[in-house]
Amino acid sequence: MRLPAPLARIWAIFMKELTQVRRDRITFGMMFGIPIMQLLLFGFAINTNPKNLPTAVHVEDNSPIVRTILQGFETSEYYDFVLKTSDPRESAALLMRGDVAFVISIPAGFTKRLVRGEHPQILIEADASDPAASSNAIAHANMIVSRALRHELKGALGYLSADAPPYEIVVHPAYNPEGITQYNIVPGLLGVILTLTLVMITGMAMTREAEQGTLENLLAMPVCPLEVMFGKILPYVGIGAVQTIVILAAAKYMFHIPFVGELWVLIVGVTIFVLANLSLGFTFSTIAKTQMQAMQLTFFFFLPSLLLSGFMFPFKGMPHWAQIIGECLPLTHFLRIVRGVMLKGAGFMDLAAPLRALSLFTLLAVVVAMLRYKRTLD
Amino acid sequence: MSDFAIDVRNLVKRFGKKTAVDGVSIQMPRGAVWGFLGPNGSGKTTTIRMICGLLKANEGEGTCLGFDIAKEADKIKANTGYMTQKFSFWGDLTIRENLEFVGRLYRMPNLKQVVNETLDTLGLTDRQHQLAQALSGGWKQRLALAAVTMHDPKLLLLDEPTAGVDPQARREFWDQIHRLSSAGMTVLVSTHYMDEAERCDHIVYLANGKILTQGLVKDIIDDSGLITFRAEGEGIRRLLNMLSDMPGVEHASYFGSALHVSGTDRALIEAAIQTVKSENAVWEEVRPTLEDAFIALMARAGSDRRIHA
Ligand SMILES: Nc1ncnc2c1ncn2[C@@H]1O[C@H](COP(=O)(O)OP(=O)(O)OP(=O)(O)O)[C@@H](O)[C@H]1O
Ligand SMILES: [Mg+2]
């Protein structure tokens, strides 16, 4: 039986489209790759009630009661004691670098004063630059301590378990005392916007030459790969600079985000980050055959950057494997730099680790791009 | 330094299982104008790309302008102008911007002046600010030729430069090529036009990735050993099918309004013609054309037996 004419033509176009889609391996892969990745990331990696946040303890009183309190913090699963400090300045540095999310301090004579009914203090210093990460743990602190002490405050000490707790928990939410979400989001947006635009633009700039046949001409002229790469990337460094200025201005005048640190440190960070993204985009363009594919590769990279870098969800609240992936993404390190400088006043030396990671990433991307860039048409 | 502008031996290029170029050797003296001919897919473009370092040969070696094609591609590129078969300048740049870009890559002094002169010679001064993509096919070819000759290369590789160019412009194209040649440039042109082939000093004919024959036009015709008869008149339209299957007829085909019948055995051809002779067709023996020679050569070489990937 013959199909009616319009149906036959629809069928013809349908078949042609199907054949073309199937032949474009990258597009085909992305159609399955992106949803699967989304499922995995949203399903497993993301945790809006982050637990096991790294915590430092600074204890100057070593009694059974104090040990019970600390144990209570640990078993609550909100706090994960990663180290002990004895120097208050060190705990400040730990918070600033983001090595820990909390520092719990119990002063000398805590037990003695507790027994005397003098309501001694437990100090929790929290990195509140990301309110979402710290708020749940803080909210649970009182309950954790009172539950831990329930057994201790029986018998001889029964008089202490009256109505009000016999201690006081003092919380210092550092860097963002009012818990304003924008403080965390807006500086992060700088990184997100730079990632998306720069990777995509460079990825497409090079594939366009291949797609339009101008690459053959370019290759036939005396210009070497490194020169092509620098020449292609340079204009977008300028675009990255303009974007940075616009976002920083908006952060200051529109959102009133504080800028505690030094500008030059941020500029160093932004520069390395921009180069990292541009060289990554260039690498993508050596893999993709068409502009469409370059765009898809960009999204394949952008999605985990958005979800696993600590931009949308607390980094320390993610499962271990997700943190490992996150550590490989330039955005993760850039967020540490930009939030560190703007909110925490971190200096160059405090940010040595993320700066080093970013530089390493950039170097790798440049090397891969150079190795993959073809001098010939093969 | 070698006397040859191009001196390559046994070049082989494979794409997957398919051998696109299969042992091509070319020794081309400096200052010559050579024609590169052969049917579609015979490997002309691939050979040219290997010569200027755009493709790596799987086998074979050689020099171009005295530089090793495998190792010194950069030096070859600096002294060569390569016009690609498909227009490959930047459509979203203007004509002037394209020329300036090329000029800068070759680090030409007096860029502005050279570009002005080039535009003037091309006759594109009025349209210099139009986007290159807005040019018609033939004009794109002219722009490309101007762009690849601007830096005064020692060697010009032109891959079907006159495809889609009108007869008048084609003539000018060739005048230009001969002008450049007399100024000392070496020119290798691939083409499908016989009249263009006849304007070359020397022809290389490629088929199925191999050189089938090469030499002067006259020698190629003589070497083919063909005898050709030509018929004109009203009755010839019906004769083609009848003649082409007859013994001794290597090929029969129309040339304009005339019919050419060729073969190597005079007795057999004459016998064949005798069977179809009638009043309304006039037969005469003519000198075979280059096209007759090529068609015969192709038929003898057999069909393309390379694996098609
Ligand atoms: N990049 C490639 N990948 C695979 N096969 C290729 C590639 N380039 C060329 N070929 C094959 O190599 C053979 C020679 O191609 P080439 O373009 O050199 O022919 P040509 O003589 O220039 O033809 P034309 O007259 O049509 O331009 C063809 O069969 C072609 O299919
Ligand atoms: Mg070709």
PDB file of N, CA and C in Angstrom, chain B residues 108-163:
ATOM      1  N   MET B 108      53.939  40.323   5.162  1.00  0.00           N
ATOM      2  CA  MET B 108      54.304  41.124   4.012  1.00  0.00           C
ATOM      3  C   MET B 108      54.510  42.575   4.398  1.00  0.00           C
ATOM      4  N   PRO B 109      55.592  43.165   3.895  1.00  0.00           N
ATOM      5  CA  PRO B 109      55.778  44.595   4.123  1.00  0.00           C
ATOM      6  C   PRO B 109      54.814  45.385   3.236  1.00  0.00           C
ATOM      7  N   ASN B 110      54.572  46.624   3.561  1.00  0.00           N
ATOM      8  CA  ASN B 110      53.666  47.508   2.791  1.00  0.00           C
ATOM      9  C   ASN B 110      52.317  46.857   2.549  1.00  0.00           C
ATOM     10  N   LEU B 111      51.790  46.261   3.586  1.00  0.00           N
ATOM     11  CA  LEU B 111      50.573  45.469   3.437  1.00  0.00           C
ATOM     12  C   LEU B 111      49.458  46.241   2.738  1.00  0.00           C
ATOM     13  N   LYS B 112      49.230  47.452   3.237  1.00  0.00           N
ATOM     14  CA  LYS B 112      48.107  48.228   2.742  1.00  0.00           C
ATOM     15  C   LYS B 112      48.216  48.455   1.232  1.00  0.00           C
ATOM     16  N   GLN B 113      49.439  48.794   0.839  1.00  0.00           N
ATOM     17  CA  GLN B 113      49.658  49.091  -0.573  1.00  0.00           C
ATOM     18  C   GLN B 113      49.491  47.837  -1.431  1.00  0.00           C
ATOM     19  N   VAL B 114      50.043  46.728  -0.954  1.00  0.00           N
ATOM     20  CA  VAL B 114      49.930  45.484  -1.718  1.00  0.00           C
ATOM     21  C   VAL B 114      48.463  45.085  -1.861  1.00  0.00           C
ATOM     22  N   VAL B 115      47.715  45.214  -0.764  1.00  0.00           N
ATOM     23  CA  VAL B 115      46.300  44.848  -0.822  1.00  0.00           C
ATOM     24  C   VAL B 115      45.564  45.763  -1.796  1.00  0.00           C
ATOM     25  N   ASN B 116      45.872  47.048  -1.746  1.00  0.00           N
ATOM     26  CA  ASN B 116      45.243  47.978  -2.684  1.00  0.00           C
ATOM     27  C   ASN B 116      45.519  47.584  -4.122  1.00  0.00           C
ATOM     28  N   GLU B 117      46.774  47.246  -4.399  1.00  0.00           N
ATOM     29  CA  GLU B 117      47.138  46.861  -5.765  1.00  0.00           C
ATOM     30  C   GLU B 117      46.418  45.584  -6.180  1.00  0.00           C
ATOM     31  N   THR B 118      46.402  44.632  -5.244  1.00  0.00           N
ATOM     32  CA  THR B 118      45.735  43.366  -5.557  1.00  0.00           C
ATOM     33  C   THR B 118      44.263  43.594  -5.870  1.00  0.00           C
ATOM     34  N   LEU B 119      43.615  44.398  -5.053  1.00  0.00           N
ATOM     35  CA  LEU B 119      42.202  44.693  -5.278  1.00  0.00           C
ATOM     36  C   LEU B 119      42.006  45.357  -6.632  1.00  0.00           C
ATOM     37  N   ASP B 120      42.936  46.195  -6.962  1.00  0.00           N
ATOM     38  CA  ASP B 120      42.854  46.928  -8.211  1.00  0.00           C
ATOM     39  C   ASP B 120      42.969  45.975  -9.398  1.00  0.00           C
ATOM     40  N   THR B 121      43.976  45.101  -9.358  1.00  0.00           N
ATOM     41  CA  THR B 121      44.153  44.131 -10.438  1.00  0.00           C
ATOM     42  C   THR B 121      42.931  43.236 -10.569  1.00  0.00           C
ATOM     43  N   LEU B 122      42.378  42.877  -9.415  1.00  0.00           N
ATOM     44  CA  LEU B 122      41.215  42.001  -9.424  1.00  0.00           C
ATOM     45  C   LEU B 122      39.978  42.715  -9.953  1.00  0.00           C
ATOM     46  N   GLY B 123      39.998  44.026  -9.862  1.00  0.00           N
ATOM     47  CA  GLY B 123      38.793  44.786 -10.193  1.00  0.00           C
ATOM     48  C   GLY B 123      37.775  44.742  -9.071  1.00  0.00           C
ATOM     49  N   LEU B 124      38.231  44.580  -7.852  1.00  0.00           N
ATOM     50  CA  LEU B 124      37.308  44.471  -6.728  1.00  0.00           C
ATOM     51  C   LEU B 124      37.409  45.667  -5.777  1.00  0.00           C
ATOM     52  N   THR B 125      38.095  46.724  -6.237  1.00  0.00           N
ATOM     53  CA  THR B 125      38.275  47.866  -5.344  1.00  0.00           C
ATOM     54  C   THR B 125      36.934  48.409  -4.848  1.00  0.00           C
ATOM     55  N   ASP B 126      35.951  48.463  -5.759  1.00  0.00           N
ATOM     56  CA  ASP B 126      34.648  49.008  -5.364  1.00  0.00           C
ATOM     57  C   ASP B 126      33.938  48.127  -4.349  1.00  0.00           C
ATOM     58  N   ARG B 127      34.243  46.840  -4.390  1.00  0.00           N
ATOM     59  CA  ARG B 127      33.491  45.901  -3.548  1.00  0.00           C
ATOM     60  C   ARG B 127      34.314  45.388  -2.378  1.00  0.00           C
ATOM     61  N   GLN B 128      35.423  46.061  -2.092  1.00  0.00           N
ATOM     62  CA  GLN B 128      36.352  45.526  -1.092  1.00  0.00           C
ATOM     63  C   GLN B 128      35.727  45.363   0.288  1.00  0.00           C
ATOM     64  N   HIS B 129      34.652  46.107   0.557  1.00  0.00           N
ATOM     65  CA  HIS B 129      34.066  46.012   1.898  1.00  0.00           C
ATOM     66  C   HIS B 129      32.879  45.060   1.961  1.00  0.00           C
ATOM     67  N   GLN B 130      32.650  44.336   0.859  1.00  0.00           N
ATOM     68  CA  GLN B 130      31.612  43.296   0.897  1.00  0.00           C
ATOM     69  C   GLN B 130      32.143  42.039   1.572  1.00  0.00           C
ATOM     70  N   LEU B 131      31.259  41.321   2.221  1.00  0.00           N
ATOM     71  CA  LEU B 131      31.673  40.041   2.790  1.00  0.00           C
ATOM     72  C   LEU B 131      32.000  39.070   1.658  1.00  0.00           C
ATOM     73  N   ALA B 132      33.036  38.269   1.877  1.00  0.00           N
ATOM     74  CA  ALA B 132      33.469  37.347   0.823  1.00  0.00           C
ATOM     75  C   ALA B 132      32.365  36.360   0.454  1.00  0.00           C
ATOM     76  N   GLN B 133      31.520  36.017   1.417  1.00  0.00           N
ATOM     77  CA  GLN B 133      30.468  35.043   1.119  1.00  0.00           C
ATOM     78  C   GLN B 133      29.429  35.596   0.145  1.00  0.00           C
ATOM     79  N   ALA B 134      29.406  36.925  -0.012  1.00  0.00           N
ATOM     80  CA  ALA B 134      28.433  37.515  -0.923  1.00  0.00           C
ATOM     81  C   ALA B 134      28.891  37.446  -2.379  1.00  0.00           C
ATOM     82  N   LEU B 135      30.132  37.032  -2.614  1.00  0.00           N
ATOM     83  CA  LEU B 135      30.626  36.956  -3.988  1.00  0.00           C
ATOM     84  C   LEU B 135      30.021  35.746  -4.707  1.00  0.00           C
ATOM     85  N   SER B 136      29.890  35.870  -6.026  1.00  0.00           N
ATOM     86  CA  SER B 136      29.426  34.710  -6.801  1.00  0.00           C
ATOM     87  C   SER B 136      30.562  33.699  -6.889  1.00  0.00           C
ATOM     88  N   GLY B 137      30.217  32.473  -7.305  1.00  0.00           N
ATOM     89  CA  GLY B 137      31.208  31.388  -7.336  1.00  0.00           C
ATOM     90  C   GLY B 137      32.476  31.760  -8.090  1.00  0.00           C
ATOM     91  N   GLY B 138      32.302  32.308  -9.279  1.00  0.00           N
ATOM     92  CA  GLY B 138      33.454  32.641 -10.102  1.00  0.00           C
ATOM     93  C   GLY B 138      34.321  33.719  -9.470  1.00  0.00           C
ATOM     94  N   TRP B 139      33.661  34.689  -8.855  1.00  0.00           N
ATOM     95  CA  TRP B 139      34.427  35.763  -8.214  1.00  0.00           C
ATOM     96  C   TRP B 139      35.176  35.263  -6.989  1.00  0.00           C
ATOM     97  N   LYS B 140      34.589  34.305  -6.309  1.00  0.00           N
ATOM     98  CA  LYS B 140      35.306  33.717  -5.173  1.00  0.00           C
ATOM     99  C   LYS B 140      36.617  33.096  -5.655  1.00  0.00           C
ATOM    100  N   GLN B 141      36.545  32.399  -6.812  1.00  0.00           N
ATOM    101  CA  GLN B 141      37.752  31.776  -7.348  1.00  0.00           C
ATOM    102  C   GLN B 141      38.812  32.840  -7.650  1.00  0.00           C
ATOM    103  N   ARG B 142      38.354  33.959  -8.201  1.00  0.00           N
ATOM    104  CA  ARG B 142      39.325  35.006  -8.540  1.00  0.00           C
ATOM    105  C   ARG B 142      39.960  35.583  -7.281  1.00  0.00           C
ATOM    106  N   LEU B 143      39.120  35.774  -6.262  1.00  0.00           N
ATOM    107  CA  LEU B 143      39.650  36.290  -5.001  1.00  0.00           C
ATOM    108  C   LEU B 143      40.683  35.318  -4.443  1.00  0.00           C
ATOM    109  N   ALA B 144      40.360  34.023  -4.494  1.00  0.00           N
ATOM    110  CA  ALA B 144      41.268  33.024  -3.935  1.00  0.00           C
ATOM    111  C   ALA B 144      42.603  33.040  -4.668  1.00  0.00           C
ATOM    112  N   LEU B 145      42.553  33.124  -6.001  1.00  0.00           N
ATOM    113  CA  LEU B 145      43.808  33.149  -6.756  1.00  0.00           C
ATOM    114  C   LEU B 145      44.629  34.369  -6.355  1.00  0.00           C
ATOM    115  N   ALA B 146      43.965  35.506  -6.255  1.00  0.00           N
ATOM    116  CA  ALA B 146      44.683  36.719  -5.873  1.00  0.00           C
ATOM    117  C   ALA B 146      45.307  36.546  -4.490  1.00  0.00           C
ATOM    118  N   ALA B 147      44.557  35.929  -3.577  1.00  0.00           N
ATOM    119  CA  ALA B 147      45.050  35.805  -2.206  1.00  0.00           C
ATOM    120  C   ALA B 147      46.245  34.869  -2.114  1.00  0.00           C
ATOM    121  N   VAL B 148      46.229  33.782  -2.897  1.00  0.00           N
ATOM    122  CA  VAL B 148      47.346  32.844  -2.754  1.00  0.00           C
ATOM    123  C   VAL B 148      48.580  33.281  -3.544  1.00  0.00           C
ATOM    124  N   THR B 149      48.428  34.262  -4.420  1.00  0.00           N
ATOM    125  CA  THR B 149      49.605  34.721  -5.159  1.00  0.00           C
ATOM    126  C   THR B 149      50.187  36.006  -4.578  1.00  0.00           C
ATOM    127  N   MET B 150      49.457  36.593  -3.630  1.00  0.00           N
ATOM    128  CA  MET B 150      49.840  37.910  -3.127  1.00  0.00           C
ATOM    129  C   MET B 150      51.238  37.923  -2.515  1.00  0.00           C
ATOM    130  N   HIS B 151      51.613  36.857  -1.837  1.00  0.00           N
ATOM    131  CA  HIS B 151      52.913  36.870  -1.161  1.00  0.00           C
ATOM    132  C   HIS B 151      54.034  36.408  -2.072  1.00  0.00           C
ATOM    133  N   ASP B 152      53.734  36.344  -3.387  1.00  0.00           N
ATOM    134  CA  ASP B 152      54.760  36.051  -4.363  1.00  0.00           C
ATOM    135  C   ASP B 152      55.462  34.731  -4.091  1.00  0.00           C
ATOM    136  N   PRO B 153      54.702  33.642  -4.054  1.00  0.00           N
ATOM    137  CA  PRO B 153      55.296  32.344  -3.728  1.00  0.00           C
ATOM    138  C   PRO B 153      56.163  31.829  -4.870  1.00  0.00           C
ATOM    139  N   LYS B 154      57.044  30.893  -4.560  1.00  0.00           N
ATOM    140  CA  LYS B 154      57.878  30.297  -5.612  1.00  0.00           C
ATOM    141  C   LYS B 154      57.093  29.226  -6.358  1.00  0.00           C
ATOM    142  N   LEU B 155      56.146  28.616  -5.605  1.00  0.00           N
ATOM    143  CA  LEU B 155      55.374  27.519  -6.203  1.00  0.00           C
ATOM    144  C   LEU B 155      53.891  27.774  -5.985  1.00  0.00           C
ATOM    145  N   LEU B 156      53.122  27.596  -7.048  1.00  0.00           N
ATOM    146  CA  LEU B 156      51.669  27.723  -6.944  1.00  0.00           C
ATOM    147  C   LEU B 156      51.041  26.363  -7.165  1.00  0.00           C
ATOM    148  N   LEU B 157      50.200  25.954  -6.232  1.00  0.00           N
ATOM    149  CA  LEU B 157      49.450  24.715  -6.414  1.00  0.00           C
ATOM    150  C   LEU B 157      47.986  25.104  -6.527  1.00  0.00           C
ATOM    151  N   LEU B 158      47.420  24.925  -7.703  1.00  0.00           N
ATOM    152  CA  LEU B 158      46.045  25.368  -7.922  1.00  0.00           C
ATOM    153  C   LEU B 158      45.166  24.145  -8.154  1.00  0.00           C
ATOM    154  N   ASP B 159      44.213  23.956  -7.267  1.00  0.00           N
ATOM    155  CA  ASP B 159      43.357  22.774  -7.391  1.00  0.00           C
ATOM    156  C   ASP B 159      42.028  23.177  -8.026  1.00  0.00           C
ATOM    157  N   GLU B 160      41.891  22.851  -9.284  1.00  0.00           N
ATOM    158  CA  GLU B 160      40.719  23.225 -10.075  1.00  0.00           C
ATOM    159  C   GLU B 160      40.332  24.690  -9.888  1.00  0.00           C
ATOM    160  N   PRO B 161      41.264  25.578 -10.227  1.00  0.00           N
ATOM    161  CA  PRO B 161      40.998  26.999  -9.970  1.00  0.00           C
ATOM    162  C   PRO B 161      39.888  27.552 -10.846  1.00  0.00           C
ATOM    163  N   THR B 162      39.611  26.928 -11.974  1.00  0.00           N
ATOM    164  CA  THR B 162      38.658  27.540 -12.894  1.00  0.00           C
ATOM    165  C   THR B 162      37.305  26.847 -12.889  1.00  0.00           C
ATOM    166  N   ALA B 163      37.078  25.979 -11.894  1.00  0.00           N
ATOM    167  CA  ALA B 163      35.767  25.328 -11.833  1.00  0.00           C
ATOM    168  C   ALA B 163      34.701  26.386 -11.595  1.00  0.00           C
TER     169      ALA B 163
END
